[in-house]
Coordinates of C-alpha atoms in Angstrom, one line a residue:
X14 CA 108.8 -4.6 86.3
X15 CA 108.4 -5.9 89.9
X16 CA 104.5 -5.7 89.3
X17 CA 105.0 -8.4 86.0
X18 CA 104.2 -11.4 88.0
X19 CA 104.1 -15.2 86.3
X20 CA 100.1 -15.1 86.5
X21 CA 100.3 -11.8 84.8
X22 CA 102.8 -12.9 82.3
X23 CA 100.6 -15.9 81.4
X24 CA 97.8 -13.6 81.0
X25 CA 100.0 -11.2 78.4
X26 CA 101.0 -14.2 76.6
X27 CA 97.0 -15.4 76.2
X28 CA 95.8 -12.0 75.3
X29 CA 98.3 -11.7 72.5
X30 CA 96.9 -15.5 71.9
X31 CA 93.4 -14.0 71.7
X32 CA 94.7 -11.5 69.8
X33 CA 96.0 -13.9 67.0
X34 CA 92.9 -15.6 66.9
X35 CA 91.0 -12.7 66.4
X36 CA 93.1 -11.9 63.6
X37 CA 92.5 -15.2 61.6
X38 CA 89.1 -15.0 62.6
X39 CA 88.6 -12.0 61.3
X40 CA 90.2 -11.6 57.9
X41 CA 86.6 -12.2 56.3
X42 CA 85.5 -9.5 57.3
X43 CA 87.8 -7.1 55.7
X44 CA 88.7 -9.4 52.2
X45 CA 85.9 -12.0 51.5
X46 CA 84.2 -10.2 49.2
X47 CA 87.5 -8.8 47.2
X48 CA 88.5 -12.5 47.1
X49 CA 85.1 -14.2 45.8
X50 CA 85.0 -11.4 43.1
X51 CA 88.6 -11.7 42.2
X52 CA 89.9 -7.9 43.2
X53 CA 92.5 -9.7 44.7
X54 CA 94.6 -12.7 44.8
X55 CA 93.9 -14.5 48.2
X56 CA 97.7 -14.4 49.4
X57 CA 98.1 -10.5 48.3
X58 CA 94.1 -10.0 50.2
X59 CA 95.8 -11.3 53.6
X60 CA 98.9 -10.1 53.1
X61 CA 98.0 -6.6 52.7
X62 CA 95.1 -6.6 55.2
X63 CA 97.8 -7.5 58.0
X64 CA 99.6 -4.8 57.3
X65 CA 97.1 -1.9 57.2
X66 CA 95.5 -4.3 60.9
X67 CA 98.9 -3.1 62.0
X68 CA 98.4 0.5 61.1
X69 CA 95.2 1.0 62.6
X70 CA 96.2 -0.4 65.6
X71 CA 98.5 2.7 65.5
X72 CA 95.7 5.1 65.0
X73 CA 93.2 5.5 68.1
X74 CA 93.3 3.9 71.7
X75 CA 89.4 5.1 72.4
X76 CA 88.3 1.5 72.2
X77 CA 91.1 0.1 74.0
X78 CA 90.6 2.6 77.2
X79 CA 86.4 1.5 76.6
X80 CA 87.6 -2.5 77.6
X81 CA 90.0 -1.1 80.2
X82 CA 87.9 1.0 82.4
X83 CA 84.2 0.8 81.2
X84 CA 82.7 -2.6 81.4
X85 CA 84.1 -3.9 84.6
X86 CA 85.6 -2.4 88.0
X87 CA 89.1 -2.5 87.2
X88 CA 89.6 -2.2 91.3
X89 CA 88.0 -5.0 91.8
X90 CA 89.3 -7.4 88.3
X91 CA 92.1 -10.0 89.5
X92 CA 94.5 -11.5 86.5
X93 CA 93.2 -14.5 87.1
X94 CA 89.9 -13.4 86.0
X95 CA 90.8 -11.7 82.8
X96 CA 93.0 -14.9 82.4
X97 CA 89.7 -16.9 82.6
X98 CA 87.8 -14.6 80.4
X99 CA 90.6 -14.9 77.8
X100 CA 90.4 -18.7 77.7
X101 CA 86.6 -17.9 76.8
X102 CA 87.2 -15.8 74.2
X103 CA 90.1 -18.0 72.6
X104 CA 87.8 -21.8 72.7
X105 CA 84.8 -19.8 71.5
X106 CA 86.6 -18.5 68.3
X107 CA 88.2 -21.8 67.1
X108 CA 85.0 -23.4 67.5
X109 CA 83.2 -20.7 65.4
X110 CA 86.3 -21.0 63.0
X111 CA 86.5 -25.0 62.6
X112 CA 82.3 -24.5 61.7
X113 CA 83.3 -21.6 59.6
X114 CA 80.6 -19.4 61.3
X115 CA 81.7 -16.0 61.1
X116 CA 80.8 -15.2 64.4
X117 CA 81.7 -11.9 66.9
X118 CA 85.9 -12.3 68.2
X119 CA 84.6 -8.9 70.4
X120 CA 82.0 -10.3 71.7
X121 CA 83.1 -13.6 73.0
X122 CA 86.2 -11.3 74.8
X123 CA 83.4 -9.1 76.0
X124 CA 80.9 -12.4 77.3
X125 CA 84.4 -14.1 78.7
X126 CA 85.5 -11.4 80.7
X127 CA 81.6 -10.5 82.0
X128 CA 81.6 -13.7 83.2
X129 CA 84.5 -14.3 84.5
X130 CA 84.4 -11.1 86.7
X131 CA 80.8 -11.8 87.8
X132 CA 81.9 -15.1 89.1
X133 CA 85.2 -13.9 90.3
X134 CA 84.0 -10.0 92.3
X135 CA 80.4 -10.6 92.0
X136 CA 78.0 -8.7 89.9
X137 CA 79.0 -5.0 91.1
X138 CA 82.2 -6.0 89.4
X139 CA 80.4 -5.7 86.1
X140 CA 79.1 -2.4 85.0
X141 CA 76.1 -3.7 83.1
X142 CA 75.1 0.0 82.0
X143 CA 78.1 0.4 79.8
X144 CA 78.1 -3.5 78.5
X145 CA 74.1 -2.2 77.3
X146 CA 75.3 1.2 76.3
X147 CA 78.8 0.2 74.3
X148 CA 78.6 -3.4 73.6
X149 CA 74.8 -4.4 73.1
X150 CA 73.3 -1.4 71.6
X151 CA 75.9 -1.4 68.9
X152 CA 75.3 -4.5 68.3
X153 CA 71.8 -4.5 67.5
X154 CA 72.3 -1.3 65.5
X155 CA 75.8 -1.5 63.4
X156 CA 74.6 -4.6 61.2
X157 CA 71.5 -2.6 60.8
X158 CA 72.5 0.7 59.5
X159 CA 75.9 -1.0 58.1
X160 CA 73.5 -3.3 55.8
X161 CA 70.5 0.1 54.7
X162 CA 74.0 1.7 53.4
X163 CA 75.2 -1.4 51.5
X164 CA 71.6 -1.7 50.2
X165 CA 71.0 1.8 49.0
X166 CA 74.9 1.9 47.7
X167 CA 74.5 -0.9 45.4
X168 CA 70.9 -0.1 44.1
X169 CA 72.9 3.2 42.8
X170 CA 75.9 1.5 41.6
X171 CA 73.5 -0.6 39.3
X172 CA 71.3 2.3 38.3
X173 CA 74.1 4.4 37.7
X174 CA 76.2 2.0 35.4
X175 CA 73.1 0.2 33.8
X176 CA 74.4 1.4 30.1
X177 CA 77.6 1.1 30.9
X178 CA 79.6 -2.0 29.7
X179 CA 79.6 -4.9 32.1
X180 CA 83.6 -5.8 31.7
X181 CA 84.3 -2.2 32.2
X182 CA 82.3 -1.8 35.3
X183 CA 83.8 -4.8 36.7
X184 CA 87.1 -3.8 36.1
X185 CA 86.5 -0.4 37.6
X186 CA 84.7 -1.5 40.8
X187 CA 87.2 -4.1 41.4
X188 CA 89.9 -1.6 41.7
X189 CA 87.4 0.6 44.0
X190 CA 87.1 -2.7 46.5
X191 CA 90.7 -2.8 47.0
X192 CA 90.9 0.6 48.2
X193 CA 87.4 -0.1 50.3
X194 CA 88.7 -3.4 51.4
X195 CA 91.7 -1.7 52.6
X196 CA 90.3 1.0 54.6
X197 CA 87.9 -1.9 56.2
X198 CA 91.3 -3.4 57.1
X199 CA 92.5 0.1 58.9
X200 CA 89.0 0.3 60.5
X201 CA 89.6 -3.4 61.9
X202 CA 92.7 -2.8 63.5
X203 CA 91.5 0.2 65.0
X204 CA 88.9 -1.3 66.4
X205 CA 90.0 -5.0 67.3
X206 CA 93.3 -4.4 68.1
X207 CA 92.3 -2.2 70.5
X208 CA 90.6 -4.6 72.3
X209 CA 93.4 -6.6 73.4
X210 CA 95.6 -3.4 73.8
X211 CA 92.7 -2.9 76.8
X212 CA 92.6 -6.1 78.1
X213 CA 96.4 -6.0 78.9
X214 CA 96.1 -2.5 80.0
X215 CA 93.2 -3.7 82.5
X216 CA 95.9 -6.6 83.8
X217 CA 98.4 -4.3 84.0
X218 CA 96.2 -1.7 86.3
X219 CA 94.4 -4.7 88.2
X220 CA 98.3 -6.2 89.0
X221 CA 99.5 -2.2 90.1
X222 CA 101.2 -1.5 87.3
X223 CA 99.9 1.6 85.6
X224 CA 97.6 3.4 87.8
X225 CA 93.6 3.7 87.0
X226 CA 92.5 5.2 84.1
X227 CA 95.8 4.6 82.5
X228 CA 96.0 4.0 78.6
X229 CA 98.1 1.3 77.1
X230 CA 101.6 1.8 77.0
X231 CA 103.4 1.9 73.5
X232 CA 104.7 -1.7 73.5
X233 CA 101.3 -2.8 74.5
X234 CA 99.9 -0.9 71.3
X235 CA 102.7 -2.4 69.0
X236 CA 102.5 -5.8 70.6
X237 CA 99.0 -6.0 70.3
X238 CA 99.1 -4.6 66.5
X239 CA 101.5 -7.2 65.7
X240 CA 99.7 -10.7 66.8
X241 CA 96.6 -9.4 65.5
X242 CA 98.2 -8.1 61.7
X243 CA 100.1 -12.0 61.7
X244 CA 96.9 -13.6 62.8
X245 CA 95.4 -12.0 59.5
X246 CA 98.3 -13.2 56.9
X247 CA 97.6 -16.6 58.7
X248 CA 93.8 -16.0 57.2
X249 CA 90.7 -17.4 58.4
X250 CA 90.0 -19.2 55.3
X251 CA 86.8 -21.4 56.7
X252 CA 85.5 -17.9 57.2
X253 CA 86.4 -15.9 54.3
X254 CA 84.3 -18.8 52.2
X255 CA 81.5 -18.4 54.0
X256 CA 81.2 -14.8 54.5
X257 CA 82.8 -14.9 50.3
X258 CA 80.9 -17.2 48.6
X259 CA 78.0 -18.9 51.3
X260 CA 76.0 -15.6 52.1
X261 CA 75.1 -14.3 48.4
X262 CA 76.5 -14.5 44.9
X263 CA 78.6 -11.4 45.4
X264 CA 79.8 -8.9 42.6
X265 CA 82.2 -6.2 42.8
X266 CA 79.3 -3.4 42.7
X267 CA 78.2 -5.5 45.6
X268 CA 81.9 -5.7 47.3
X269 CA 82.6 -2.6 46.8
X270 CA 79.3 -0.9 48.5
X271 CA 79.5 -3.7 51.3
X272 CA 83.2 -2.9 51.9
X273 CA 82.2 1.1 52.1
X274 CA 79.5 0.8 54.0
X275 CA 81.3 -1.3 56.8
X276 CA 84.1 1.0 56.9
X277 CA 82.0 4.0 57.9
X278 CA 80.7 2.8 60.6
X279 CA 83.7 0.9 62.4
X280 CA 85.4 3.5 61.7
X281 CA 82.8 6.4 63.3
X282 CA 82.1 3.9 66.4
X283 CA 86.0 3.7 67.0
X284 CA 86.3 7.5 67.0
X285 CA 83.0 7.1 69.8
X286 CA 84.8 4.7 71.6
X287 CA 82.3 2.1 70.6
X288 CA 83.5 -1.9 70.7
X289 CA 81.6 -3.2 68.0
X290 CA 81.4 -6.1 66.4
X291 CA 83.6 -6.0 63.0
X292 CA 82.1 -9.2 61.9
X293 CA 78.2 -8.3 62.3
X294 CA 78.6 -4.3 60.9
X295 CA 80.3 -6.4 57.5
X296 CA 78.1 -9.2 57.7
X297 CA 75.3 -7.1 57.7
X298 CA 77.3 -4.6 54.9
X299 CA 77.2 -7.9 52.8
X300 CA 73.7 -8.9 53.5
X301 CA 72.3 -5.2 52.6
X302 CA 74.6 -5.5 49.4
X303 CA 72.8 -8.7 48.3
X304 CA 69.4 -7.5 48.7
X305 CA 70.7 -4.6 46.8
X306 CA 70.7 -6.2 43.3
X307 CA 68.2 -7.6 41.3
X308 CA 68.1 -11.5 41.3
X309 CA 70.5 -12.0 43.4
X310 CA 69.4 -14.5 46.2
X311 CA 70.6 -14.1 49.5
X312 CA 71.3 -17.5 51.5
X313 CA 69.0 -17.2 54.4
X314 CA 69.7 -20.2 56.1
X315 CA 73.3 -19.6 56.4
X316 CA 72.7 -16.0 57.6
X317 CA 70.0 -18.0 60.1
X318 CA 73.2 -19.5 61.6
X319 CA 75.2 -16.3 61.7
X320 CA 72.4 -14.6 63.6
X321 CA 72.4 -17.4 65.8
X322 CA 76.1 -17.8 66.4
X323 CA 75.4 -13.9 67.0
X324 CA 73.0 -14.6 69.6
X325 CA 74.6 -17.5 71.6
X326 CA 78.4 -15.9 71.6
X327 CA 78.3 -13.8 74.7
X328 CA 76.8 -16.4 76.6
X329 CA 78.7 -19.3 75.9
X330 CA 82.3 -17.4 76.2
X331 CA 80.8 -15.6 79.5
X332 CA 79.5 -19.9 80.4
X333 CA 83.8 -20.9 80.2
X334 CA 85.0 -17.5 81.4
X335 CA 83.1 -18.0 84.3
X336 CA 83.3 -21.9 84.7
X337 CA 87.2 -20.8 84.3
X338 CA 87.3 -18.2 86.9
X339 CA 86.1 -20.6 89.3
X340 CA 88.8 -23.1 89.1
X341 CA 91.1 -20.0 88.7
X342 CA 89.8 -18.5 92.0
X343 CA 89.4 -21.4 94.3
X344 CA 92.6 -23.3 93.1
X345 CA 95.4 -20.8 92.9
X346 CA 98.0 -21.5 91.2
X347 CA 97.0 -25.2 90.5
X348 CA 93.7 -23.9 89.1
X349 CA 95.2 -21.8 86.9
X350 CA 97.5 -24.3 85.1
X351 CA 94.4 -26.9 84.6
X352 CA 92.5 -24.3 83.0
X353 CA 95.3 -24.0 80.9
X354 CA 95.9 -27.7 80.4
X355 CA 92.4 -27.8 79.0
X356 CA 92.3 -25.2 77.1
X357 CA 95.4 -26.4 75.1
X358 CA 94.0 -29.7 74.8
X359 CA 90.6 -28.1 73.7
X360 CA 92.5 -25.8 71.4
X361 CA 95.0 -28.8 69.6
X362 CA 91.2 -31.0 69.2
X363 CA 89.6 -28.3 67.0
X364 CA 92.9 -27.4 65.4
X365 CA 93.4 -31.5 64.4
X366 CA 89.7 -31.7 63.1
X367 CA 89.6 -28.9 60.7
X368 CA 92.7 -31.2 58.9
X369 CA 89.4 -33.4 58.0
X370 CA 88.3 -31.2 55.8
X371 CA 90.8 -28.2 54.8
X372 CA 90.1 -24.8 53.4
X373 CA 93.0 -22.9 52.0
X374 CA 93.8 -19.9 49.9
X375 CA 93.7 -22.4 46.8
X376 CA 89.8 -23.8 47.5
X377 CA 88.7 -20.7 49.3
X378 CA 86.5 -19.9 46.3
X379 CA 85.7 -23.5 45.4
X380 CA 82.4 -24.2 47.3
X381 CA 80.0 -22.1 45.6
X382 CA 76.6 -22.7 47.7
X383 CA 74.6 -19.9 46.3
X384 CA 72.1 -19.9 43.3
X385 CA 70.9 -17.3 41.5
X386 CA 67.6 -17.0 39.4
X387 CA 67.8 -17.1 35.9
X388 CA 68.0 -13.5 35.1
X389 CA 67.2 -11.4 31.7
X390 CA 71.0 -10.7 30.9
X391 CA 72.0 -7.2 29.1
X392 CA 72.4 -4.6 31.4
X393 CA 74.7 -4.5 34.3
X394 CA 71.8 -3.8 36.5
X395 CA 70.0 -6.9 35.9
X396 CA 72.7 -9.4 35.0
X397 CA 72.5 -12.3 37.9

């Protein structure tokens, strides 16, 4: 315990902070569409995705030894770096979450601690190989192969159960999503959770206390799987609507393939010891679903802004982690307390404005933005 320093205890405390964030942040990703088809109530969607976040933090620690010894030099990573990378990650998903954009919690903890290293050890203290290999490759390609799945999976679902009656396949698929929304929960806390758990594992090595190549130590798993399962019950409600109601007009055929599709692949990159994005590989699950079906209309302009909140994240968290680093590195201890003074401050503004203008589990499903064209009713497989 001699090597638990105040820096590094600071640093703890904001990961698990990150950590939490992610968590609310993420919730869409495993429950928007079992909300915005009614599978399940919005309270019992959070409550039991927290729990099963918790499990799969449990499961795997491939991810977690990925962030702790692949895309930076832990010999050369300081706390105060990962400290400044963490206040990136943190600002960059309450901004995303006050504009409801469902944007990557990964990748802004990826883009803060790239540039907060670079600035802090230069750029040999980034291993830009592995960032192209595990972080960006994935991320071109999950959403991808996530949203073919979804498409194909619904465009069977309809053919299959186009005699079928339409109350009885509804009932029937909504009871499949909440076993697919639940194993998209698992998936997420295998990978997400993870990412902390290596974050606090790469402070711990960086500080002397685990030696390199070290995993996380059991109370940084459980720790970890707790902030990020409360963040969830907490729920992310600005993003659950969007990602629910403001992408497509979503039906449990549709929720159910999304949700299945999504879960295969967080769930086979976690076993590669891929950190990918949660949020794209279901955005893209729920985007694939919507072209899927007949008539539906997918919402391009709102996935415009997804794509480009996609695009800008690892930048703009890498911009702070790096701005942050700075202070950190050239003003000790002082430096390190204004960066957190700011990024309180920061933090209480965008908490304060989302008061404006409220989402919670009672109006999650209230702002319908989606239109459908008239369709030829009947069948399941053409019904709008």
């Amino acid at each position: 315990m001699d090597h638990i320093t105040f820096l590094v205890a600071v640093v703890i405390v904001t990961a698990l902070a990150f950590d939490f964030t992610n968590g609310f942040h993420d919730t869409a990703n495993a429950m928007a569409t079992s909300i915005a088809t009614g599978a399940l109530k919005p309270r019992t969607a959070v409550l039991l995705s927290g729990v099963l976040n918790i499990g799969g933090a449990l499961l795997s620690t491939e991810v977690a030894k990925t962030i702790s010894g692949g895309i930076v030099d832990d010999t050369l990573v300081t706390p105060g770096m990962i400290f400044a990378g963490l206040v990136g990650a943190i600002l960059w998903n309450l901004l995303t979450w006050l504009l409801g954009l469902p944007s990557s919690s990964s990748h802004a903890l990826f883009g803060g601690l790239v540039g907060a290293v670079w600035v802090g050890a230069g750029e040999h203290g980034v291993h830009f190989d592995k960032v192209v290999e595990k972080v960006l490759i994935p991320a071109v390609a999950s959403p991808i192969v996530a949203g073919v799945a979804a498409l194909l999976a619904t465009y069977l679902a309809y053919k299959i159960t186009a005699r079928a009656r339409q109350d009885s396949v509804t009932k029937g698929f909504r009871l499949g999503q909440i076993a697919s929304a639940s194993l998209v929960s698992l998936a997420h806390g295998t990978n997400d959770a993870q990412k902390t758990m290596g974050v606090i594992t790469l402070t711990l090595i960086s500080a002397g206390a685990l030696g390199h190549d070290a995993g996380p130590p059991v109370w940084v798993i459980a720790s970890a799987g707790l902030a990020i399962g409360l963040g969830t019950y907490l729920g992310g409600w600005r993003i659950i609507r969007t990602m629910g109601k403001g992408l497509t007009d979503i039906q449990s055929p549709q929720g159910f393939a999304a949700e299945a599709a999504a879960t295969t692949v967080i769930l086979t990159s976690a076993h590669l010891g891929f950190a990918l994005s949660t949020t794209q590989v279901c955005s893209g699950g729920i985007l694939g679903a919507g072209l899927g079906r007949r008539l539906a209309e997918v919402r391009w302009g709102t996935a415009g802004r997804m794509v480009i909140a996609w695009l800008v994240t690892l930048p703009a968290a890498a911009l702070v982690g790096g701005v942050s680093a700075s202070v950190v590195k050239h003003g000790g201890t002082f430096g390190t307390v204004v960066i957190a003074l700011c990024a309180a401050a920061v933090a209480a503004f965008i908490v304060l404005a989302s008061r404006r203008n409220p989402v919670r589990a009672d109006n999650v499903n209230d702002a319908h933005e989606v239109t459908v064209r008239a369709a030829v009713p009947t069948t399941v497989g053409t019904v709008a």
